[in-house]
Short mmCIF file of C-alpha atoms and ligand atoms in Angstrom, two decimals:
data_model
loop_
_atom_site.label_atom_id
_atom_site.label_comp_id
_atom_site.label_asym_id
_atom_site.label_seq_id
_atom_site.Cartn_x
_atom_site.Cartn_y
_atom_site.Cartn_z
CA VAL A 1 100.25 -36.86 1.43
CA ARG A 2 97.76 -39.35 0.05
CA CYS A 3 99.40 -42.33 -1.61
CA GLU A 4 97.59 -41.61 -4.87
CA ALA A 5 99.28 -38.20 -4.96
CA LEU A 6 102.68 -39.89 -4.85
CA PHE A 7 101.92 -41.39 -8.26
CA ALA A 8 101.05 -38.03 -9.75
CA GLY A 9 104.13 -36.60 -11.39
CA ASP A 10 106.15 -39.72 -10.69
CA ALA A 11 105.95 -41.90 -13.77
CA THR A 12 108.40 -44.43 -12.37
CA ARG A 13 106.83 -44.94 -8.95
CA ALA A 14 105.26 -48.35 -9.75
CA ALA A 15 108.55 -49.67 -11.13
CA ASP A 16 110.63 -47.98 -8.42
CA PHE A 17 108.49 -49.42 -5.63
CA SER A 18 108.53 -52.97 -6.97
CA ALA A 19 111.11 -55.77 -6.74
CA ARG A 20 111.49 -59.29 -8.10
CA ALA A 21 112.99 -62.55 -6.81
CA ALA A 22 112.54 -66.31 -7.32
CA GLY A 23 109.57 -66.04 -9.67
CA MET A 24 107.77 -63.39 -7.65
CA LEU A 25 107.00 -59.69 -8.21
CA LEU A 26 106.42 -57.53 -5.12
CA ASP A 27 104.56 -54.27 -5.81
CA TYR A 28 104.62 -52.13 -2.68
CA SER A 29 103.89 -48.83 -4.46
CA LYS A 30 100.40 -48.51 -2.96
CA HIS A 31 101.82 -47.82 0.49
CA GLY A 32 102.08 -44.11 1.35
CA ILE A 33 105.87 -44.34 1.42
CA ASP A 34 107.99 -41.90 -0.61
CA ARG A 35 111.67 -42.28 -1.46
CA GLU A 36 112.73 -40.27 1.61
CA ALA A 37 110.69 -42.44 3.98
CA ARG A 38 111.99 -45.57 2.28
CA ALA A 39 115.60 -44.41 2.69
CA ALA A 40 114.90 -43.80 6.37
CA LEU A 41 113.55 -47.34 6.73
CA PHE A 42 116.74 -48.79 5.22
CA ALA A 43 118.82 -46.59 7.51
CA LEU A 44 116.81 -47.99 10.42
CA ALA A 45 117.50 -51.54 9.20
CA ARG A 46 121.22 -50.90 8.91
CA SER A 47 121.37 -49.18 12.29
CA ALA A 48 119.71 -52.28 13.75
CA GLY A 49 122.58 -54.36 12.32
CA LEU A 50 120.29 -56.30 10.01
CA GLU A 51 122.99 -57.49 7.62
CA ALA A 52 125.02 -58.92 10.51
CA ALA A 53 121.89 -60.50 11.96
CA ILE A 54 121.19 -62.23 8.64
CA ALA A 55 124.76 -63.52 8.62
CA ARG A 56 124.35 -64.79 12.20
CA LEU A 57 121.22 -66.72 11.24
CA PHE A 58 122.93 -68.44 8.31
CA ALA A 59 126.09 -69.11 10.32
CA GLY A 60 124.07 -71.18 12.77
CA GLU A 61 124.64 -68.88 15.72
CA LYS A 62 122.32 -69.31 18.69
CA VAL A 63 119.77 -66.74 17.59
CA ASN A 64 117.25 -68.53 19.79
CA ARG A 65 118.81 -67.09 22.97
CA SER A 66 116.32 -68.36 25.56
CA GLU A 67 116.73 -71.98 24.42
CA SER A 68 120.36 -71.51 23.41
CA ARG A 69 119.79 -72.94 19.94
CA PRO A 70 120.43 -71.93 16.33
CA ALA A 71 117.52 -71.70 13.89
CA LEU A 72 118.60 -73.69 10.85
CA HIS A 73 115.47 -74.36 8.79
CA MET A 74 117.58 -73.15 5.85
CA ALA A 75 119.89 -76.17 6.33
CA LEU A 76 116.90 -78.45 5.63
CA ARG A 77 116.81 -77.20 2.05
CA GLY A 78 120.44 -76.20 1.63
CA GLY A 79 121.71 -79.41 0.05
CA ALA A 80 125.21 -80.66 0.77
CA PRO A 81 127.55 -78.53 2.90
CA ASP A 82 129.87 -76.13 1.09
CA ALA A 83 133.23 -74.69 2.07
CA ALA A 84 131.73 -71.46 3.35
CA ASP A 85 129.54 -73.22 5.89
CA THR A 86 130.37 -73.11 9.58
CA ALA A 87 130.81 -76.46 11.34
CA VAL A 88 127.34 -76.14 12.92
CA VAL A 89 125.69 -75.53 9.57
CA ALA A 90 127.67 -78.25 7.80
CA GLN A 91 126.65 -80.75 10.47
CA ALA A 92 123.01 -79.70 10.23
CA LYS A 93 123.08 -79.95 6.44
CA ARG A 94 124.57 -83.45 6.57
CA ALA A 95 121.90 -84.66 9.00
CA ALA A 96 119.14 -83.00 7.01
CA HIS A 97 120.45 -84.33 3.70
CA ALA A 98 120.67 -87.90 4.99
CA THR A 99 117.14 -87.76 6.36
CA LEU A 100 115.82 -86.18 3.17
CA GLU A 101 117.25 -89.07 1.15
CA ARG A 102 115.74 -91.56 3.58
CA LEU A 103 112.28 -89.98 3.62
CA CYS A 104 112.20 -89.68 -0.17
CA GLU A 105 113.24 -93.31 -0.56
CA LEU A 106 110.56 -94.45 1.91
CA ALA A 107 107.94 -92.29 0.23
CA GLU A 108 108.74 -93.61 -3.24
CA ALA A 109 108.77 -97.19 -1.95
CA LEU A 110 105.31 -96.72 -0.45
CA ARG A 111 104.08 -95.00 -3.62
CA THR A 112 105.13 -97.85 -5.87
CA GLY A 113 105.21 -100.99 -3.71
CA GLY A 114 102.81 -100.41 -0.91
CA LEU A 115 102.76 -102.36 2.33
CA SER A 116 104.14 -105.83 3.03
CA ASP A 117 100.70 -107.41 2.69
CA SER A 118 100.71 -105.88 -0.82
CA ASN A 119 97.99 -103.40 0.01
CA PRO A 120 98.62 -100.03 -1.64
CA VAL A 121 98.73 -96.91 0.52
CA GLU A 122 95.82 -94.80 -0.70
CA ASP A 123 95.11 -92.62 2.34
CA ILE A 124 97.58 -90.94 4.62
CA VAL A 125 96.43 -89.72 8.02
CA HIS A 126 98.81 -86.94 9.03
CA VAL A 127 98.41 -86.39 12.78
CA GLY A 128 99.96 -83.17 14.06
CA ILE A 129 99.12 -79.65 15.15
CA GLY A 130 100.60 -76.14 14.78
CA GLY A 131 103.85 -76.34 12.84
CA SER A 132 103.37 -80.09 12.61
CA GLU A 133 100.21 -79.56 10.54
CA LEU A 134 99.89 -76.08 9.05
CA GLY A 135 102.84 -76.23 6.65
CA PRO A 136 102.06 -79.69 5.25
CA ARG A 137 98.39 -78.73 4.97
CA LEU A 138 99.23 -75.54 3.07
CA ALA A 139 101.57 -77.32 0.67
CA TYR A 140 99.22 -80.26 0.12
CA GLU A 141 96.19 -78.10 -0.66
CA ALA A 142 98.27 -75.85 -2.91
CA LEU A 143 99.88 -78.64 -4.92
CA VAL A 144 97.64 -81.71 -4.85
CA GLY A 145 95.84 -80.61 -8.04
CA GLN A 146 99.06 -80.80 -10.03
CA ALA A 147 100.29 -84.13 -8.78
CA ARG A 148 99.48 -87.15 -10.92
CA ALA A 149 98.41 -90.21 -8.92
CA ALA A 150 98.39 -88.17 -5.76
CA ARG A 151 97.53 -89.98 -2.60
CA ARG A 152 95.06 -88.34 -0.26
CA ILE A 153 96.29 -86.77 2.97
CA HIS A 154 93.78 -86.35 5.78
CA PHE A 155 94.98 -83.98 8.48
CA VAL A 156 94.03 -84.59 12.09
CA ALA A 157 95.08 -81.81 14.47
CA ASN A 158 92.32 -81.05 16.96
CA VAL A 159 91.91 -83.07 20.14
CA ASP A 160 88.16 -82.72 19.46
CA GLY A 161 87.15 -86.30 18.71
CA HIS A 162 84.98 -85.19 15.79
CA ALA A 163 88.15 -84.74 13.71
CA VAL A 164 89.55 -88.26 14.09
CA ALA A 165 86.12 -89.93 14.33
CA ARG A 166 85.05 -88.85 10.84
CA LEU A 167 88.18 -90.52 9.45
CA THR A 168 88.00 -93.81 11.32
CA ALA A 169 84.39 -94.02 10.15
CA THR A 170 85.31 -93.73 6.47
CA LEU A 171 88.84 -94.96 5.78
CA ASP A 172 89.94 -98.51 4.98
CA PRO A 173 92.69 -99.40 7.49
CA ARG A 174 94.29 -101.82 5.03
CA ARG A 175 95.04 -98.94 2.66
CA THR A 176 95.82 -96.31 5.27
CA LEU A 177 99.15 -95.10 6.63
CA VAL A 178 99.18 -93.03 9.83
CA VAL A 179 102.02 -90.55 10.42
CA LEU A 180 102.31 -89.10 13.93
CA VAL A 181 104.18 -85.79 13.61
CA SER A 182 105.34 -84.13 16.79
CA LYS A 183 108.70 -82.52 17.42
CA THR A 184 108.35 -82.94 21.21
CA PHE A 185 106.12 -86.05 21.07
CA SER A 186 104.49 -84.63 24.18
CA THR A 187 101.64 -82.71 22.53
CA GLN A 188 98.41 -83.91 24.14
CA GLU A 189 96.31 -83.65 20.98
CA THR A 190 98.71 -85.64 18.84
CA LEU A 191 99.28 -88.39 21.39
CA LEU A 192 95.57 -88.84 22.08
CA ASN A 193 94.71 -88.97 18.37
CA GLY A 194 97.66 -91.28 17.79
CA GLU A 195 96.30 -93.67 20.41
CA VAL A 196 92.83 -93.63 18.81
CA LEU A 197 94.30 -94.42 15.39
CA ARG A 198 96.62 -97.11 16.70
CA ARG A 199 93.65 -98.82 18.34
CA TRP A 200 91.60 -98.41 15.14
CA LEU A 201 94.34 -100.09 13.09
CA GLY A 202 95.01 -102.79 15.68
CA ASP A 203 91.37 -103.75 16.21
CA ARG A 204 90.93 -104.35 12.49
CA LEU A 205 94.30 -105.60 11.32
CA GLY A 206 96.04 -107.04 14.37
CA SER A 207 99.07 -105.47 16.02
CA GLU A 208 101.59 -106.66 13.42
CA ALA A 209 99.89 -105.06 10.41
CA ALA A 210 98.97 -102.04 12.53
CA ALA A 211 102.61 -101.41 13.51
CA GLU A 212 103.59 -101.35 9.85
CA ARG A 213 101.04 -98.61 9.19
CA LEU A 214 102.10 -96.30 12.01
CA LEU A 215 105.09 -93.99 11.49
CA ALA A 216 106.47 -91.20 13.68
CA VAL A 217 108.32 -87.98 12.94
CA SER A 218 109.92 -86.46 16.00
CA ALA A 219 112.99 -85.02 17.71
CA ASN A 220 112.16 -87.09 20.81
CA THR A 221 112.98 -90.66 19.78
CA ALA A 222 112.79 -91.86 23.40
CA ALA A 223 109.18 -90.70 23.68
CA VAL A 224 108.40 -92.31 20.33
CA ALA A 225 109.83 -95.60 21.57
CA ARG A 226 107.78 -95.30 24.77
CA PHE A 227 104.69 -94.81 22.63
CA GLY A 228 105.62 -98.06 20.91
CA ILE A 229 106.82 -97.04 17.45
CA ALA A 230 110.05 -98.71 16.33
CA PRO A 231 113.12 -96.68 15.34
CA GLU A 232 112.93 -97.98 11.77
CA ARG A 233 109.50 -96.38 11.51
CA THR A 234 110.69 -93.10 12.99
CA LEU A 235 112.04 -90.16 10.97
CA PRO A 236 114.10 -87.64 12.94
CA ILE A 237 113.86 -83.88 13.23
CA TRP A 238 116.11 -81.74 15.39
CA ASP A 239 115.91 -79.05 18.04
CA TRP A 240 117.53 -76.55 15.64
CA VAL A 241 114.32 -76.56 13.60
CA GLY A 242 111.45 -74.59 15.09
CA GLY A 243 108.03 -76.21 14.71
CA ARG A 244 106.64 -73.36 12.60
CA TYR A 245 109.74 -73.58 10.38
CA SER A 246 109.68 -77.38 9.98
CA LEU A 247 107.74 -77.99 6.74
CA TRP A 248 111.06 -78.70 4.94
CA SER A 249 111.99 -81.51 7.35
CA ALA A 250 110.53 -84.98 7.76
CA VAL A 251 107.45 -83.13 9.03
CA GLY A 252 106.74 -82.92 5.29
CA PHE A 253 107.07 -86.71 4.79
CA SER A 254 103.37 -87.13 4.00
CA LEU A 255 103.81 -84.57 1.19
CA ALA A 256 106.58 -86.62 -0.40
CA LEU A 257 104.35 -89.69 -0.12
CA ALA A 258 101.23 -87.98 -1.46
CA LEU A 259 102.78 -85.76 -4.12
CA GLY A 260 106.03 -87.57 -4.90
CA ALA A 261 109.62 -86.97 -3.82
CA ASP A 262 110.28 -84.76 -6.86
CA ALA A 263 107.58 -82.30 -5.79
CA PHE A 264 108.93 -82.22 -2.25
CA ARG A 265 112.49 -81.62 -3.49
CA ALA A 266 111.22 -78.83 -5.76
CA LEU A 267 109.47 -77.22 -2.78
CA LEU A 268 112.81 -77.21 -0.93
CA ALA A 269 114.65 -75.89 -3.96
CA GLY A 270 112.27 -72.94 -4.23
CA ALA A 271 112.88 -72.05 -0.60
CA ALA A 272 116.63 -72.41 -1.12
CA ALA A 273 116.46 -69.95 -4.00
CA LEU A 274 114.81 -67.41 -1.71
CA ASP A 275 117.44 -68.11 0.97
CA ALA A 276 120.15 -67.22 -1.53
CA HIS A 277 118.28 -64.04 -2.46
CA PHE A 278 117.83 -63.08 1.21
CA ARG A 279 121.53 -63.62 1.92
CA SER A 280 122.87 -61.81 -1.10
CA ALA A 281 120.44 -59.16 -2.40
CA PRO A 282 121.14 -55.57 -1.36
CA LEU A 283 118.60 -54.51 1.26
CA GLU A 284 116.97 -52.16 -1.26
CA GLN A 285 116.14 -55.10 -3.59
CA ASN A 286 115.61 -57.72 -0.87
CA LEU A 287 112.02 -58.95 -0.84
CA PRO A 288 111.92 -60.22 2.78
CA VAL A 289 113.55 -56.99 3.95
CA LEU A 290 111.17 -54.84 1.91
CA MET A 291 108.13 -56.67 3.28
CA ALA A 292 109.53 -56.45 6.80
CA LEU A 293 110.16 -52.71 6.55
CA ILE A 294 106.73 -52.07 5.04
CA GLY A 295 105.35 -54.00 8.00
CA ILE A 296 107.33 -51.82 10.42
CA TRP A 297 106.03 -48.71 8.63
CA GLN A 298 102.42 -49.87 8.96
CA ARG A 299 102.69 -51.37 12.46
CA ASN A 300 104.96 -48.88 14.20
CA LEU A 301 104.94 -45.63 12.22
CA CYS A 302 101.24 -45.72 11.27
CA ALA A 303 100.12 -47.67 14.40
CA ARG A 304 98.05 -50.20 12.46
CA PRO A 305 97.57 -53.26 14.70
CA THR A 306 96.59 -55.89 12.13
CA LEU A 307 97.77 -57.22 8.77
CA CYS A 308 95.30 -58.90 6.41
CA VAL A 309 96.57 -61.56 3.97
CA VAL A 310 94.34 -62.29 0.97
CA PRO A 311 95.54 -64.89 -1.54
CA TYR A 312 93.56 -64.68 -4.79
CA ASP A 313 94.01 -68.40 -5.48
CA ASP A 314 91.67 -71.06 -4.15
CA ARG A 315 94.62 -73.41 -3.67
CA LEU A 316 96.07 -71.05 -1.03
CA GLN A 317 93.11 -71.07 1.36
CA ALA A 318 95.37 -72.35 4.12
CA LEU A 319 97.93 -69.55 3.74
CA PRO A 320 96.44 -67.05 6.25
CA SER A 321 96.25 -69.70 8.97
CA TYR A 322 99.81 -70.80 8.24
CA LEU A 323 101.04 -67.20 8.45
CA GLN A 324 99.15 -66.66 11.71
CA GLN A 325 101.37 -69.19 13.42
CA LEU A 326 104.56 -68.25 11.57
CA ASP A 327 104.19 -64.55 12.35
CA MET A 328 102.33 -64.38 15.65
CA GLU A 329 104.02 -67.33 17.37
CA SER A 330 107.41 -65.97 16.25
CA ASN A 331 106.91 -62.28 17.01
CA GLY A 332 103.98 -62.22 19.47
CA LYS A 333 106.35 -61.13 22.23
CA ARG A 334 106.64 -58.06 24.45
CA VAL A 335 110.04 -58.65 26.10
CA THR A 336 113.56 -58.75 24.65
CA PRO A 337 116.14 -61.51 25.37
CA LEU A 338 117.45 -59.18 28.09
CA GLY A 339 114.10 -59.42 29.85
CA VAL A 340 113.10 -55.83 29.28
CA PRO A 341 109.96 -54.62 27.49
CA THR A 342 110.35 -53.93 23.77
CA GLU A 343 110.47 -50.26 22.76
CA SER A 344 107.76 -50.68 20.15
CA ALA A 345 104.73 -52.78 19.33
CA THR A 346 105.60 -56.14 17.78
CA ALA A 347 103.68 -58.76 15.78
CA PRO A 348 100.43 -57.43 14.27
CA VAL A 349 97.35 -59.62 14.36
CA ILE A 350 97.50 -61.68 11.17
CA TRP A 351 94.19 -62.51 9.57
CA GLY A 352 92.66 -62.93 6.13
CA GLY A 353 90.92 -65.24 3.72
CA VAL A 354 90.81 -66.21 0.09
CA GLY A 355 89.86 -63.79 -2.69
CA THR A 356 87.40 -63.25 -4.25
CA ASN A 357 85.32 -64.85 -1.45
CA VAL A 358 86.28 -62.33 1.24
CA GLN A 359 85.11 -59.44 -0.92
CA HIS A 360 81.71 -60.71 0.13
CA ALA A 361 82.68 -61.05 3.76
CA PHE A 362 84.90 -58.39 5.33
CA PHE A 363 85.98 -56.07 2.50
CA GLN A 364 83.21 -53.63 3.49
CA ALA A 365 85.20 -52.90 6.66
CA LEU A 366 88.44 -52.58 4.71
CA HIS A 367 86.92 -49.90 2.47
CA GLN A 368 84.67 -47.99 4.90
CA GLY A 369 85.58 -49.10 8.41
CA THR A 370 87.05 -46.84 11.09
CA ASP A 371 90.32 -48.82 11.13
CA VAL A 372 92.87 -48.81 8.32
CA VAL A 373 94.09 -52.37 7.66
CA PRO A 374 97.11 -52.99 5.44
CA VAL A 375 96.58 -55.91 3.06
CA ASP A 376 99.00 -58.36 1.42
CA PHE A 377 97.32 -59.34 -1.85
CA ILE A 378 98.80 -62.47 -3.43
CA GLY A 379 98.04 -63.49 -7.00
CA VAL A 380 99.17 -66.07 -9.58
CA ILE A 381 99.62 -64.96 -13.19
CA ALA A 382 99.33 -68.33 -15.01
CA PRO A 383 96.52 -70.59 -13.80
CA ASP A 384 96.54 -74.39 -13.89
CA HIS A 385 93.17 -74.51 -15.67
CA ALA A 386 91.89 -73.48 -19.07
CA LEU A 387 89.03 -71.31 -17.77
CA GLY A 388 90.35 -68.04 -19.18
CA ALA A 389 87.26 -66.00 -18.32
CA ASN A 390 87.44 -67.06 -14.68
CA HIS A 391 91.09 -66.22 -14.36
CA ALA A 392 90.69 -62.82 -16.02
CA ALA A 393 87.87 -62.04 -13.59
CA LEU A 394 90.00 -63.20 -10.66
CA LEU A 395 92.92 -60.95 -11.59
CA ALA A 396 90.60 -58.02 -12.39
CA ASN A 397 89.11 -58.29 -8.90
CA LEU A 398 92.53 -58.63 -7.30
CA PHE A 399 93.83 -55.48 -8.93
CA ALA A 400 90.56 -53.61 -8.51
CA GLN A 401 90.39 -54.14 -4.75
CA SER A 402 93.93 -52.89 -4.26
CA ALA A 403 93.23 -49.84 -6.44
CA ALA A 404 89.88 -49.13 -4.76
CA MET A 405 91.53 -49.21 -1.33
CA MET A 406 94.02 -46.60 -2.47
CA ARG A 407 91.75 -44.43 -4.60
CA GLY A 408 88.50 -44.43 -2.64
CA ARG A 409 85.45 -42.62 -3.93
CA ARG A 410 83.76 -39.28 -3.14
CA LEU A 411 80.23 -38.71 -4.35
CA GLU A 412 78.66 -35.32 -5.02
CA SER A 413 74.91 -35.45 -5.41
CA SER A 414 72.01 -33.50 -3.99
CA ASP A 415 71.84 -35.88 -1.05
CA ALA A 416 74.96 -35.11 0.97
CA ALA A 417 74.06 -37.47 3.80
CA LEU A 418 73.72 -40.39 1.42
CA ASP A 419 76.91 -39.38 -0.41
CA ARG A 420 78.93 -39.46 2.76
CA GLN A 421 77.57 -42.90 3.64
CA ARG A 422 78.54 -44.14 0.20
CA ASP A 423 82.00 -42.51 0.15
CA CYS A 424 85.14 -44.65 0.45
CA PRO A 425 87.93 -42.64 2.11
CA GLY A 426 90.68 -44.41 0.19
CA ASP A 427 94.36 -44.00 0.99
CA ARG A 428 94.25 -47.55 2.39
CA PRO A 429 97.56 -49.38 1.84
CA SER A 430 98.28 -52.75 0.27
CA SER A 431 101.09 -54.76 -1.28
CA THR A 432 100.60 -57.05 -4.25
CA LEU A 433 102.76 -60.16 -4.61
CA LEU A 434 102.47 -61.86 -8.01
CA LEU A 435 103.75 -65.39 -8.62
CA ASP A 436 104.39 -66.41 -12.23
CA ARG A 437 102.75 -69.78 -11.48
CA LEU A 438 101.92 -71.76 -8.36
CA THR A 439 104.41 -74.66 -8.38
CA PRO A 440 106.29 -76.53 -5.65
CA SER A 441 109.20 -74.18 -6.31
CA THR A 442 107.30 -70.88 -6.19
CA LEU A 443 105.35 -72.07 -3.13
CA GLY A 444 108.65 -72.85 -1.41
CA ALA A 445 109.94 -69.39 -2.28
CA LEU A 446 106.72 -67.73 -1.07
CA ILE A 447 106.84 -69.48 2.31
CA ALA A 448 110.56 -68.78 2.75
CA LEU A 449 109.87 -65.14 1.88
CA TYR A 450 107.52 -64.85 4.84
CA GLU A 451 109.88 -66.83 7.10
CA HIS A 452 112.66 -64.33 6.44
CA LYS A 453 110.32 -61.34 6.67
CA VAL A 454 109.36 -62.52 10.15
CA TYR A 455 112.99 -62.98 11.15
CA THR A 456 113.89 -59.51 9.83
CA GLN A 457 111.10 -57.94 11.87
CA SER A 458 112.24 -59.81 14.99
CA VAL A 459 115.69 -58.23 14.53
CA LEU A 460 114.21 -54.74 14.15
CA TRP A 461 111.99 -55.26 17.21
CA GLY A 462 114.84 -56.83 19.20
CA ILE A 463 112.94 -60.02 20.08
CA ASN A 464 113.55 -63.77 19.78
CA ALA A 465 111.49 -65.17 16.91
CA PHE A 466 112.24 -68.79 17.76
CA ASP A 467 110.87 -69.56 21.22
CA GLN A 468 107.22 -69.76 22.38
CA TRP A 469 107.06 -69.66 26.15
CA GLY A 470 103.54 -68.21 26.01
CA VAL A 471 101.96 -71.51 25.05
CA GLU A 472 102.95 -73.29 28.27
CA LEU A 473 100.56 -71.69 30.75
CA GLY A 474 97.39 -72.77 28.97
CA LYS A 475 98.68 -76.30 28.57
CA SER A 476 99.50 -76.64 32.27
CA LEU A 477 96.11 -75.26 33.33
CA ALA A 478 94.40 -77.71 30.96
CA ASN A 479 96.25 -80.55 32.68
CA GLN A 480 95.03 -79.21 36.04
CA LEU A 481 91.40 -79.08 34.87
CA LEU A 482 91.38 -82.35 32.94
CA PRO A 483 90.64 -84.70 35.89
CA ALA A 484 87.59 -82.67 36.94
CA LEU A 485 86.26 -82.91 33.38
CA ALA A 486 87.22 -86.51 32.73
CA ASP A 487 85.83 -87.87 36.01
CA PRO A 488 82.54 -86.53 37.41
CA ASN A 489 83.56 -87.58 40.91
CA ALA A 490 86.94 -85.88 40.85
CA THR A 491 87.18 -82.84 43.11
CA ILE A 492 87.20 -79.44 41.43
CA PRO A 493 90.63 -77.86 42.17
CA ALA A 494 90.21 -75.57 45.20
CA ASP A 495 92.30 -72.69 43.88
CA LEU A 496 90.21 -72.32 40.75
CA ASP A 497 88.70 -68.94 39.93
CA GLY A 498 84.94 -68.71 40.30
CA SER A 499 84.29 -68.66 36.58
CA SER A 500 86.22 -71.85 35.80
CA ALA A 501 84.66 -73.64 38.79
CA ALA A 502 81.18 -72.58 37.67
CA LEU A 503 81.83 -73.70 34.09
CA ILE A 504 82.94 -77.14 35.27
CA ALA A 505 79.88 -77.31 37.52
CA ALA A 506 77.68 -76.43 34.53
CA VAL A 507 79.16 -79.30 32.51
CA ARG A 508 78.57 -81.69 35.38
CA ALA A 509 75.00 -80.49 35.90
CA ALA A 510 74.21 -81.01 32.20
CA ARG A 511 75.59 -84.57 32.05
O1 F6P B 601 101.92 -74.11 19.72
C1 F6P B 601 102.98 -74.59 20.46
C2 F6P B 601 103.73 -75.61 19.65
O2 F6P B 601 104.85 -76.02 20.37
C3 F6P B 601 104.14 -75.12 18.27
O3 F6P B 601 105.27 -74.31 18.29
C4 F6P B 601 104.36 -76.43 17.58
O4 F6P B 601 104.41 -76.28 16.17
C5 F6P B 601 103.13 -77.21 18.05
O5 F6P B 601 102.93 -76.77 19.40
C6 F6P B 601 103.25 -78.71 17.96
O6 F6P B 601 104.37 -79.12 18.69
P1 F6P B 601 104.93 -80.62 18.42
O7 F6P B 601 105.41 -80.64 16.98
O8 F6P B 601 106.05 -80.78 19.41
O9 F6P B 601 103.80 -81.57 18.64
#
């Protein structure tokens, strides 16, 4: 049955296949799911023990089996412990709360007083990669327009020297604060860029003033000390926070400094509101569960290998990249904690871009391509500008694309060949998520929504969402190749495959 047909004769479908939470409306009625199929999906969720798995997550059980750790990103935004908390969660909340107070205090001090030589902090260089960059970048770009007297954050992630070089060429070291963010403090890119920036500060300001402008955020305080950053300039994070779930921790320090502690606290409060919804809402009204089950329907029942995320808000350009790591580094796995292959396909490829721009890039394929790609459309009802005509056009395009994907078009003219080339098959599924406004609170809720969707899918697929063993191999091979690329006289490793050896030889020949 085509999805459009499900609306015919069902006046309540749109309302029935929508749900609200924390300032967001989820409309999932344009998926070809009827009430019977939806009931089956909830039965699947219950048979997978989803409710117990949600309770285990919030109780601080070691859901990260391969590293024998809990996943307690919710404790970062959960405020003070309450009586219902387990000892593990209470302890995590206390540590998180203390650090939150410390980072907010430090941020406000640097916003008002500046550095000891009375220079104001105007530019923050946030050095980090993956979860140590993507969350802060997303939140900064989404919220910087609303913050009065915002300080600029410049993100440096890539080991490619072009990233850090463009900053050291333009920033004033006297007014710059560098924050090295790395949970392990062993990430090659971050340490190399940290060294470049430390030298840049030191060469211009002397080691004393440089040290004052270099902070660290890490779970590895020993490695931070070895790097030469003092404990009083180090903010802690913990091994019970996964990197891609760490925005809410001191990883977000530069946000508190740039946007103000109030904005950072509001971000956390929005996420906490979604946590409460996820823990308490019946599965049938539970936004993360609904999105997870829709994802299972598309990925496993309909065998659609990708999910496209299209925020219709220029401030959310960074959202698809953020969700790529959150979703694909969490659920890009093919083996269960018991070491056996999963029974079904797991994380879809996450991709996307900002609307309306991508209507002029890849929407042709979404409408007429051979593959059906489910889309998450995200819109904001109330804009933060007074350009009414622009916003009306934005929302009209948002709704039109979703409708066009479902409805399609069939032409009947005298030129059948041309008609078929111009037809849109339709019956292409999408969800629409509408935020009342884009604020620190609704952004926090939106991100937490996807965090819990990802966790829910990991439960249904029977995989561990919180480890990432797959990233090790590439890193170790890079370490093996580095000498041959850093030193033209170094021997090329003998056991290298012919392609890698030839590529290294090509670099050497060109130099
Ligand atoms: O991509 C692997 C990874 O470990 C991510 O999980 C993490 O967010 C990123 O690298 C950075 O790690 P760190 O914060 O330890 O520098």
